[in-house]
PDB file of C-alpha atoms in Angstrom:
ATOM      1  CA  UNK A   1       0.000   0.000   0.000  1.00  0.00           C
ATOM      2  CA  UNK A   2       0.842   3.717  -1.169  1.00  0.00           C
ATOM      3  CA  UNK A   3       0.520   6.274   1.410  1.00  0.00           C
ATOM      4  CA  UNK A   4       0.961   9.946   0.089  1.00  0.00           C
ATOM      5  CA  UNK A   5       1.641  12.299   3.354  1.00  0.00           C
ATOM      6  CA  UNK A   6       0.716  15.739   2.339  1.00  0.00           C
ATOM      7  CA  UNK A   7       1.115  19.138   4.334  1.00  0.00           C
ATOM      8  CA  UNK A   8      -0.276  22.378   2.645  1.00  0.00           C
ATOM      9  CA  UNK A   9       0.163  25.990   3.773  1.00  0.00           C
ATOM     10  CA  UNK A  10      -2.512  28.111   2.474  1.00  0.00           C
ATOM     11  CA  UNK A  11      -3.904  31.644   2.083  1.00  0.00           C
ATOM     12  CA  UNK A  12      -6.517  31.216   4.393  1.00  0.00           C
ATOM     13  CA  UNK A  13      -8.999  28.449   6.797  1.00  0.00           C
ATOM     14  CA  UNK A  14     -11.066  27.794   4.427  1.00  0.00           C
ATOM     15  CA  UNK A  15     -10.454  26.024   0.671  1.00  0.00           C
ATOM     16  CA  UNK A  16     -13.666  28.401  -0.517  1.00  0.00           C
ATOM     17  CA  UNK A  17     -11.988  31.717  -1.825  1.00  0.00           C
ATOM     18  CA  UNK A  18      -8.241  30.812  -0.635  1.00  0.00           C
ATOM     19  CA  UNK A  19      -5.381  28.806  -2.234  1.00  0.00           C
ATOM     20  CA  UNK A  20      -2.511  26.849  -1.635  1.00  0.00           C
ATOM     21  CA  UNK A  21       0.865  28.208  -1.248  1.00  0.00           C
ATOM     22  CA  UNK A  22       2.894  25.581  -0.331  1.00  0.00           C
ATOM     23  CA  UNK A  23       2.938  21.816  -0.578  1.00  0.00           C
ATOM     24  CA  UNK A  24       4.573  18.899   0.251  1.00  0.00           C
ATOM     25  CA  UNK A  25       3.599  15.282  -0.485  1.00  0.00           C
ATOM     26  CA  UNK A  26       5.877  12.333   0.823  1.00  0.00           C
ATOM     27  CA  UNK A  27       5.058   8.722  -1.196  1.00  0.00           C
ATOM     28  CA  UNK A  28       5.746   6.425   1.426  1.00  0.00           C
ATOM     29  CA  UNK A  29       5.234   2.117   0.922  1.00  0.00           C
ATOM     30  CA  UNK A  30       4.814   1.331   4.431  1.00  0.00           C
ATOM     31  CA  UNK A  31       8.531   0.681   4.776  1.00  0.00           C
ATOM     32  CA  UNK A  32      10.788   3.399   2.579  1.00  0.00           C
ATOM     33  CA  UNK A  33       9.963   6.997   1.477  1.00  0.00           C
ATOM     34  CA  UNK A  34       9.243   6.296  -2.798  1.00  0.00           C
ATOM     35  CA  UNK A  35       9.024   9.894  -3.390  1.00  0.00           C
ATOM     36  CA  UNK A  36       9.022  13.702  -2.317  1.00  0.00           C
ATOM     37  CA  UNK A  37       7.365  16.454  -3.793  1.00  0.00           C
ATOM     38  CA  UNK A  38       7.388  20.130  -2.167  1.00  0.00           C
ATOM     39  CA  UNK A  39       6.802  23.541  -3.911  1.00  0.00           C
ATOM     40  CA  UNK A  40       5.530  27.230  -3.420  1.00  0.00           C
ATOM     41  CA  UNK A  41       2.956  27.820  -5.333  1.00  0.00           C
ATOM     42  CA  UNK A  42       2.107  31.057  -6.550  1.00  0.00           C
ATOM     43  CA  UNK A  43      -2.216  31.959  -5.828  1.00  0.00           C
ATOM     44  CA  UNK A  44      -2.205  34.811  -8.176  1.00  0.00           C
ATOM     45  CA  UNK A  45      -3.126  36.933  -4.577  1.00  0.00           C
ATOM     46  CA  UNK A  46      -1.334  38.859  -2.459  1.00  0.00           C
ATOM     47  CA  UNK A  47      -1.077  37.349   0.943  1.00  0.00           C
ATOM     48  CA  UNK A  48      -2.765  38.223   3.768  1.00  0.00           C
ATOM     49  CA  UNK A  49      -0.291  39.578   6.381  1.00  0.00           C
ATOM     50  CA  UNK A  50      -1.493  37.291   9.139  1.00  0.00           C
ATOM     51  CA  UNK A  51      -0.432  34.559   6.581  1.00  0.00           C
ATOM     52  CA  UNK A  52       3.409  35.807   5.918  1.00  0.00           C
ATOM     53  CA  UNK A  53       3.524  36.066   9.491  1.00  0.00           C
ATOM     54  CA  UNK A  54       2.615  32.699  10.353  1.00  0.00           C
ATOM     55  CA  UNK A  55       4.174  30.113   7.617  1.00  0.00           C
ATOM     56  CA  UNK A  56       7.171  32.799   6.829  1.00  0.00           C
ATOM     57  CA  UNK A  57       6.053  32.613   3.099  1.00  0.00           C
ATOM     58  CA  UNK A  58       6.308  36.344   1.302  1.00  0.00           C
ATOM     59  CA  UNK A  59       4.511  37.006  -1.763  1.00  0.00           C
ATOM     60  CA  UNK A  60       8.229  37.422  -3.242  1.00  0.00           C
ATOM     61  CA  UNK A  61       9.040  33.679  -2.768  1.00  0.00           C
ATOM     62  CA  UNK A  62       5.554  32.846  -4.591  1.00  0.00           C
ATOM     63  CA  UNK A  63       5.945  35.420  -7.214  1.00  0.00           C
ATOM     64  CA  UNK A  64       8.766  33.016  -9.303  1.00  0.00           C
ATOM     65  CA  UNK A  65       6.391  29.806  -7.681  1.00  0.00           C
ATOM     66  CA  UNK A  66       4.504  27.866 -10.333  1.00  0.00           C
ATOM     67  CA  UNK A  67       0.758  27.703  -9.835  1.00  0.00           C
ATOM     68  CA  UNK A  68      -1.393  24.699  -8.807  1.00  0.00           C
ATOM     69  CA  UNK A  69      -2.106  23.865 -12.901  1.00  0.00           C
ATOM     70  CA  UNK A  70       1.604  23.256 -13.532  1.00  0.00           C
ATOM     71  CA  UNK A  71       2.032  20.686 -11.156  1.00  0.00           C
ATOM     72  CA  UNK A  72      -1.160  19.141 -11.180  1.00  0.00           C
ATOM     73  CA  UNK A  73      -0.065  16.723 -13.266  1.00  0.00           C
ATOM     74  CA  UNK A  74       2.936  15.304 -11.230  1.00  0.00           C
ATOM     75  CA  UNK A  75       0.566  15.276  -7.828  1.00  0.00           C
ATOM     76  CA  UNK A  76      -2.101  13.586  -9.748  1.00  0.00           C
ATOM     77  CA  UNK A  77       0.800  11.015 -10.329  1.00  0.00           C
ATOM     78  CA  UNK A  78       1.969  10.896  -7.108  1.00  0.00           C
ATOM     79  CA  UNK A  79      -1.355  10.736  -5.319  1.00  0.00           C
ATOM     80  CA  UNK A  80      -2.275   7.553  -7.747  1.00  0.00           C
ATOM     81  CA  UNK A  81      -2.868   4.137  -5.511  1.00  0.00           C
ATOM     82  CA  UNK A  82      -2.352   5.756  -2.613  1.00  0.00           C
ATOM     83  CA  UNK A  83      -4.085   6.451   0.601  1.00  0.00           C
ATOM     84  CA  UNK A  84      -3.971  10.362   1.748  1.00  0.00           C
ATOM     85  CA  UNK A  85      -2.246  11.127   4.842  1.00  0.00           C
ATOM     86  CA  UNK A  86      -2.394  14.154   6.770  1.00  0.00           C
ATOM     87  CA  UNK A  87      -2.509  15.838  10.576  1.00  0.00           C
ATOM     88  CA  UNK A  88      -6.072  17.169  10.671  1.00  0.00           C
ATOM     89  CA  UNK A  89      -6.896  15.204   6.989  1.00  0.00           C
ATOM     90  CA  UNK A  90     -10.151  17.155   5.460  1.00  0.00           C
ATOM     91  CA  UNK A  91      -8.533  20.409   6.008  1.00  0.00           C
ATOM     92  CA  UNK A  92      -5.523  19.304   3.573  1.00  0.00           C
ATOM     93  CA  UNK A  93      -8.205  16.804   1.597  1.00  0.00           C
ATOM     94  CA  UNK A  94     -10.180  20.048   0.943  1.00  0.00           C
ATOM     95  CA  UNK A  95      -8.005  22.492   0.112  1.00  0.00           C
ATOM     96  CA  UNK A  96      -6.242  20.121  -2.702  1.00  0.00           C
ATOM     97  CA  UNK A  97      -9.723  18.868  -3.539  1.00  0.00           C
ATOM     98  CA  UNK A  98     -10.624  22.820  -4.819  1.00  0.00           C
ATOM     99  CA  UNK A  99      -7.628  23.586  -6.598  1.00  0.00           C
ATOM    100  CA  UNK A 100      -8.223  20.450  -8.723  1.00  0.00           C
ATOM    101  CA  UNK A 101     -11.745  20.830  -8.981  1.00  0.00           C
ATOM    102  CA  UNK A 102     -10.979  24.297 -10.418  1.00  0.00           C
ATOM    103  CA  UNK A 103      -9.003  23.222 -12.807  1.00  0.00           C
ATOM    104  CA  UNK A 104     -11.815  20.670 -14.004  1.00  0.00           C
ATOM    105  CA  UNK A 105     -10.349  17.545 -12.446  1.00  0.00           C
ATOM    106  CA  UNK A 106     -11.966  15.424 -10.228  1.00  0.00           C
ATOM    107  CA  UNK A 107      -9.983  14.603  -6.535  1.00  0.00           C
ATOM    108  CA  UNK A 108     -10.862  11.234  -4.684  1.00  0.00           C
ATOM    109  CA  UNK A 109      -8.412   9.607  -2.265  1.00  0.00           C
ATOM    110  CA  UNK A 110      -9.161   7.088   0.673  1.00  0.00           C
ATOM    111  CA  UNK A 111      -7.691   9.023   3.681  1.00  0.00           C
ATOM    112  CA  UNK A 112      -6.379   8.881   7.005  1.00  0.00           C
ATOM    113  CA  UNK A 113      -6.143  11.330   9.875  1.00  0.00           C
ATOM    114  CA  UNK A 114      -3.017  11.223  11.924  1.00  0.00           C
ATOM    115  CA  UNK A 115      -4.932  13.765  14.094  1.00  0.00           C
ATOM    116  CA  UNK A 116      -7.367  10.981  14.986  1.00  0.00           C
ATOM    117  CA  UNK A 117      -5.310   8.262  15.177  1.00  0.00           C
ATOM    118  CA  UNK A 118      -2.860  10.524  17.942  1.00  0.00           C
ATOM    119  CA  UNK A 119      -6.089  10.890  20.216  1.00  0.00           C
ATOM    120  CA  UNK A 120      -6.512   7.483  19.661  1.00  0.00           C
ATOM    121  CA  UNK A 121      -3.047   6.600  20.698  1.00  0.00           C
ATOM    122  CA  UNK A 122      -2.412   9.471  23.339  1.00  0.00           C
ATOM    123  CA  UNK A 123      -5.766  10.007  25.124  1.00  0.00           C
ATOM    124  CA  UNK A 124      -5.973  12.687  27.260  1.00  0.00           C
ATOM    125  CA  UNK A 125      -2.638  14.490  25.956  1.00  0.00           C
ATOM    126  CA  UNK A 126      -2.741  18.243  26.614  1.00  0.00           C
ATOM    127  CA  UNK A 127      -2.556  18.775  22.352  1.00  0.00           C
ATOM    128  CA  UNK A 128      -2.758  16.891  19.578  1.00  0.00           C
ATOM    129  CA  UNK A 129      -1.212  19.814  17.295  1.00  0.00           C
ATOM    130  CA  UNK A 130       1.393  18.858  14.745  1.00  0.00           C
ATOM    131  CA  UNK A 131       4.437  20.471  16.724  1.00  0.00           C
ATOM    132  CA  UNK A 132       3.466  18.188  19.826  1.00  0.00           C
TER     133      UNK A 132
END
């Protein structure tokens, strides 16, 4: 089995009306790391200054960043077979979901939530953030 762990920065909470500026997928078999994939990606926005302030990301490292269409391709590759990984899953799974939809492709993936599966495994813990 494929699993394709995915972290996204964004330009906002919510995939309606904001993009992705940042990805990084890892192909993983269970045993060995297959592939990596990470890249700006330029929104064709300014960012919001709440958003430069919290990932780092300027709107002068997106501005040479290729947008979502021009790698499409290569994550529609990499996501192939695999199951979708990520801390806190539909927020990733939804923002990735929009930027294909808008490009007229259709995103389906079996997922898994390593958020869940850390309550599961820690209960009680005082935060079940990605840093912790």
């Amino acid at each position: 089995m494929l699993y394709a762990i995915t972290d996204i920065e964004t330009t906002g909470s919510h995939a309606a009306g904001n993009s992705i500026i940042e990805i990084g997928v890892v192909l993983h078999d269970g045993e060995k790391v297959i592939r990596e994939f990470e890249t700006l990606l330029d929104p064709g926005t300014r960012l919001p200054h709440f958003i430069t302030t919290l990932t780092g990301i300027t709107d002068d490292m997106l501005e040479p960043a290729p947008t979502f269409d021009q790698v499409a391709d290569e994550l529609e590759e990499i996501f192939e077979n695999a199951v979708f990984v990520a801390h806190n899953v539909n927020f990733d799974y939804s923002f990735i979901k929009a930027e294909f939809n808008a490009i007229g492709r259709n995103f389906q993936m079996p997922r898994v939530c390593t958020m869940r599966l850390a309550r599961k495994a820690f209960p009680g813990a005082p935060s079940y953030g990605l840093n912790n």
